[in-house]
Amino acid sequence: MRQNIVAGNWKMNKTVQEGVELAKDINSRVEAIDPKCQIILGTPFVHITEVVKTVKSDKIAVAAQNCADKVSGAYTGEVSAAMVKSTGAKYVILGHSERRAYYGENNAILKEKTDLALANDLLPIFCVGEVLSERESNKHFDVVKSQIEEALFHLSAEAFGKIVLAYEPVWAIGTGKTASPAQAQEIHAFIRGLVAGKYGKEVANNVSILYGGSCNAKNAKELFSNPDVDGGLIGGASLKAEDFLSIITAF
Ligand code: PEP
């Protein structure tokens, strides 16, 4: 179901205690307003159980930042989708560019992860986006197209309906550079068109497509006002309650 979403990606930041404090702070600020969006906290694995216990607002859900591409067994250090589900997390971020770049996650691996997430009733927030050289050589549409086609287009329309997409140009992540509202709208509309071509207009109109890449209090309103931008996946600005709230209230 298409909805406005502001999702935080805490990455590898904060101890469990610090994370609980942040979640508490966000929760009390959210309870004091009437947010016009679903809020998601993407925490490290070890924080999830405590953060789930901490958040009371029904507007806030919790996400893992990854899950394994295997069901279970001798995979030291990995965390399965079933384990994530058992923490109380509702969402899982998959295909973040840092996972693709530093941990070798390709479209085939992400296809497996997506299937396991869905089989365990987790809702994937599936990230796509091009690096700077691809944008500069005008390959960004092709890159995003193959990321989506190769990892997601084997899904049934019903299963695809559970996916949230996040367009995150890699050159904008953590750099302070943001895609312009027009650049974001252009590629979000392209992505929605791609989904329409595969699954039809109804499915395409129902998918939430988030923008990520140095989204902050100053630029969120303009980015979110585009017809095909349904919210944001927020890194740096999700680590302080005040900053995160100012993005939430951009809706
Ligand atoms: C991200 O990592 O998903 C992200 C968008 O980071 P930042 O907001 O810090 O650019």
Coordinates of C-alpha atoms and ligand atoms in Angstrom, one line a residue:
M1 CA 0.0 0.0 0.0
R2 CA 1.5 3.4 -1.0
Q3 CA 2.1 5.6 1.9
N4 CA 4.4 8.4 2.9
I5 CA 7.4 7.0 4.8
V6 CA 10.4 8.5 6.6
A7 CA 12.9 5.8 7.4
G8 CA 16.1 6.3 9.4
N9 CA 19.1 4.2 8.6
W10 CA 21.4 4.4 11.7
K11 CA 24.1 2.3 10.0
M12 CA 26.9 1.2 12.4
N13 CA 26.3 4.0 14.9
K14 CA 25.3 4.1 18.6
T15 CA 25.6 1.5 21.3
V16 CA 22.4 -0.3 22.4
Q17 CA 21.9 2.2 25.3
E18 CA 22.4 5.2 23.0
G19 CA 20.0 3.7 20.5
V20 CA 17.4 3.2 23.1
E21 CA 17.7 6.8 24.3
L22 CA 17.4 8.0 20.7
A23 CA 14.3 5.8 20.1
K24 CA 12.8 7.1 23.3
D25 CA 13.4 10.7 22.3
I26 CA 11.9 10.1 18.8
N27 CA 8.9 8.2 20.3
S28 CA 8.0 11.0 22.7
R29 CA 8.3 13.7 20.0
V30 CA 6.2 11.7 17.6
E31 CA 3.5 11.1 20.2
A32 CA 3.3 14.8 20.7
I33 CA 2.4 15.5 17.0
D34 CA 0.2 13.8 14.4
P35 CA 2.8 12.7 11.8
K36 CA 1.5 12.4 8.2
C37 CA 3.8 9.5 7.5
Q38 CA 4.9 6.0 8.6
I39 CA 8.2 6.3 10.5
I40 CA 10.8 3.5 10.4
L41 CA 13.9 3.2 12.6
G42 CA 16.6 1.1 10.8
T43 CA 18.8 0.0 13.6
P44 CA 21.8 -2.4 14.0
F45 CA 20.7 -6.0 14.6
V46 CA 21.7 -5.9 18.3
H47 CA 19.5 -2.9 19.0
I48 CA 16.3 -4.2 17.5
T49 CA 14.7 -6.1 20.4
E50 CA 15.3 -3.2 22.8
V51 CA 14.2 -0.5 20.3
V52 CA 11.0 -2.5 19.5
K53 CA 10.2 -2.6 23.3
T54 CA 11.0 1.2 23.6
V55 CA 8.8 2.6 20.8
K56 CA 5.1 2.9 21.8
S57 CA 3.7 5.0 18.9
D58 CA 1.9 3.0 16.3
K59 CA 3.4 5.3 13.7
I60 CA 6.8 3.9 14.3
A61 CA 8.1 0.5 13.1
V62 CA 11.6 -1.0 13.3
A63 CA 13.8 -2.2 10.4
A64 CA 16.9 -4.3 10.3
Q65 CA 19.6 -3.1 7.9
N66 CA 20.3 -6.4 6.3
C67 CA 19.5 -10.2 6.5
A68 CA 21.3 -13.3 5.2
D69 CA 20.8 -14.8 1.8
K70 CA 20.7 -18.3 3.4
V71 CA 17.9 -19.9 5.6
S72 CA 20.1 -21.1 8.5
G73 CA 23.1 -23.1 9.4
A74 CA 26.9 -22.8 9.3
Y75 CA 27.2 -19.1 8.3
T76 CA 29.2 -17.6 11.1
G77 CA 28.2 -14.0 11.8
E78 CA 25.2 -13.9 9.6
V79 CA 21.6 -13.1 10.8
S80 CA 18.7 -14.8 9.0
A81 CA 15.4 -13.3 8.0
A82 CA 13.7 -15.6 10.5
M83 CA 15.9 -14.3 13.3
V84 CA 15.1 -10.7 12.2
K85 CA 11.4 -11.4 12.2
S86 CA 11.7 -12.9 15.7
T87 CA 13.0 -9.6 17.1
G88 CA 9.8 -7.8 16.3
A89 CA 11.2 -5.9 13.3
K90 CA 8.7 -5.3 10.6
Y91 CA 10.9 -4.1 7.7
V92 CA 14.4 -5.0 6.4
I93 CA 16.6 -2.6 4.4
L94 CA 18.1 -4.6 1.4
G95 CA 20.6 -3.6 -1.3
H96 CA 21.9 -0.5 0.4
S97 CA 24.8 0.8 -1.7
E98 CA 27.2 0.3 1.2
R99 CA 26.3 -3.4 1.3
R100 CA 26.7 -3.6 -2.5
A101 CA 30.0 -1.8 -2.5
Y102 CA 31.7 -3.1 0.6
Y103 CA 30.2 -6.6 1.0
G104 CA 29.9 -7.7 -2.6
E105 CA 26.1 -7.9 -2.6
N106 CA 24.9 -8.2 -6.2
N107 CA 21.5 -8.5 -7.8
A108 CA 21.5 -12.3 -7.6
I109 CA 22.3 -12.3 -3.8
L110 CA 19.7 -9.6 -3.3
K111 CA 17.1 -11.7 -5.1
E112 CA 17.7 -14.4 -2.5
K113 CA 17.6 -12.0 0.4
T114 CA 14.3 -10.5 -0.9
D115 CA 12.7 -13.9 -1.2
L116 CA 13.8 -14.9 2.3
A117 CA 12.6 -11.6 3.8
L118 CA 9.2 -12.0 2.2
A119 CA 9.0 -15.7 3.2
N120 CA 9.5 -14.5 6.8
D121 CA 6.9 -11.8 6.6
L122 CA 9.4 -8.9 6.6
L123 CA 8.7 -5.9 4.3
P124 CA 11.8 -5.1 2.2
I125 CA 13.0 -1.5 1.8
F126 CA 14.9 -2.2 -1.4
C127 CA 17.6 0.3 -2.4
V128 CA 18.8 1.1 -5.9
G129 CA 20.9 3.8 -7.3
E130 CA 23.8 4.7 -9.5
V131 CA 27.4 5.8 -8.8
L132 CA 28.6 9.2 -10.0
S133 CA 30.4 7.9 -13.1
E134 CA 27.2 6.2 -14.2
R135 CA 25.2 9.4 -13.7
E136 CA 27.8 11.4 -15.6
S137 CA 27.7 9.0 -18.5
N138 CA 23.9 9.0 -18.5
K139 CA 23.7 5.3 -17.5
H140 CA 21.6 5.9 -14.3
F141 CA 18.3 4.7 -15.9
D142 CA 19.9 1.5 -17.1
V143 CA 21.6 0.8 -13.8
V144 CA 18.4 1.3 -11.8
K145 CA 16.4 -0.8 -14.3
S146 CA 18.7 -3.8 -14.0
Q147 CA 18.9 -3.5 -10.2
I148 CA 15.1 -3.7 -10.0
E149 CA 14.6 -6.2 -12.9
E150 CA 17.3 -8.7 -11.7
A151 CA 16.4 -8.7 -8.0
L152 CA 12.7 -8.1 -7.9
F153 CA 10.9 -8.8 -11.2
H154 CA 10.6 -12.6 -10.6
L155 CA 8.1 -11.7 -7.8
S156 CA 4.4 -12.2 -8.2
A157 CA 2.4 -8.9 -8.3
E158 CA 1.1 -9.8 -4.8
A159 CA 4.7 -10.2 -3.4
F160 CA 5.9 -7.1 -5.2
G161 CA 3.2 -5.2 -3.5
K162 CA 5.0 -5.7 -0.2
I163 CA 8.2 -3.9 -1.4
V164 CA 9.1 -0.4 -0.6
L165 CA 11.7 1.0 -3.1
A166 CA 14.3 3.5 -2.2
Y167 CA 16.2 5.4 -4.9
E168 CA 19.6 6.4 -3.5
P169 CA 22.1 8.0 -5.9
V170 CA 25.4 6.8 -4.4
W171 CA 27.0 10.2 -5.1
A172 CA 24.5 11.8 -2.8
I173 CA 24.9 9.4 0.2
G174 CA 26.7 11.0 3.1
T175 CA 28.2 13.6 0.8
G176 CA 26.0 16.6 1.5
K177 CA 25.2 16.6 -2.3
T178 CA 21.5 16.0 -2.9
A179 CA 19.7 15.1 -6.2
S180 CA 17.7 18.1 -7.2
P181 CA 14.0 17.7 -6.7
A182 CA 13.7 17.5 -10.6
Q183 CA 16.4 14.8 -10.8
A184 CA 14.6 12.8 -8.0
Q185 CA 11.2 13.2 -9.7
E186 CA 12.6 12.2 -13.1
I187 CA 14.0 8.9 -11.9
H188 CA 11.2 8.1 -9.4
A189 CA 8.7 8.5 -12.3
F190 CA 11.0 6.3 -14.4
I191 CA 10.9 3.6 -11.7
R192 CA 7.2 3.8 -11.3
G193 CA 6.9 3.4 -15.1
L194 CA 9.1 0.4 -15.0
V195 CA 6.9 -1.2 -12.3
A196 CA 3.8 -0.3 -14.4
G197 CA 5.3 -2.0 -17.4
K198 CA 5.8 -5.2 -15.5
Y199 CA 2.9 -5.3 -13.1
G200 CA 0.4 -2.8 -14.4
K201 CA -0.7 0.7 -13.3
E202 CA -2.4 -0.3 -10.0
V203 CA 0.6 -2.0 -8.6
A204 CA 2.8 0.9 -9.7
N205 CA 0.5 3.4 -8.1
N206 CA 0.6 1.5 -4.9
V207 CA 4.4 1.2 -4.5
S208 CA 6.1 3.7 -2.1
I209 CA 9.3 5.1 -3.6
L210 CA 11.6 6.9 -1.2
Y211 CA 14.5 9.2 -1.9
G212 CA 17.8 8.8 -0.1
G213 CA 21.0 10.8 -0.2
S214 CA 21.7 13.8 2.1
C215 CA 18.1 14.4 2.7
N216 CA 17.7 16.9 5.6
A217 CA 15.4 19.4 7.3
K218 CA 16.2 22.0 4.6
N219 CA 15.5 20.0 1.5
A220 CA 13.0 17.4 2.6
K221 CA 9.9 19.5 1.9
E222 CA 10.8 20.2 -1.7
L223 CA 11.9 16.7 -2.4
F224 CA 8.7 15.2 -0.8
S225 CA 6.4 17.5 -2.7
N226 CA 7.2 15.7 -6.0
P227 CA 4.4 13.4 -7.1
D228 CA 6.5 10.3 -7.3
V229 CA 8.6 10.9 -4.1
D230 CA 6.8 9.2 -1.2
G231 CA 9.3 10.0 1.5
G232 CA 12.9 9.5 2.4
L233 CA 15.5 7.0 3.6
I234 CA 17.6 9.1 5.9
G235 CA 21.2 8.3 7.1
G236 CA 23.1 11.1 8.9
A237 CA 20.0 13.2 9.8
S238 CA 18.3 10.2 11.5
L239 CA 20.8 10.1 14.3
K240 CA 19.5 13.1 16.1
A241 CA 15.8 13.2 17.2
E242 CA 15.4 16.9 16.4
D243 CA 16.8 16.6 12.9
F244 CA 14.8 13.4 12.2
L245 CA 11.6 15.0 13.4
S246 CA 12.1 18.0 11.2
I247 CA 12.2 15.7 8.2
I248 CA 9.1 13.8 9.5
T249 CA 7.2 17.1 9.7
A250 CA 8.1 18.0 6.2
F251 CA 4.9 16.1 5.2
Ligands
PEP1 C1 21.6 6.3 3.4 O1 22.7 5.8 3.8 O2 20.7 5.6 3.2 C2 21.6 7.7 3.3 C3 20.6 8.3 2.6 O3 22.5 8.5 4.0 P1 22.6 10.1 4.1 O4 21.2 10.6 4.5 O5 23.6 10.3 5.3 O6 23.1 10.6 2.8

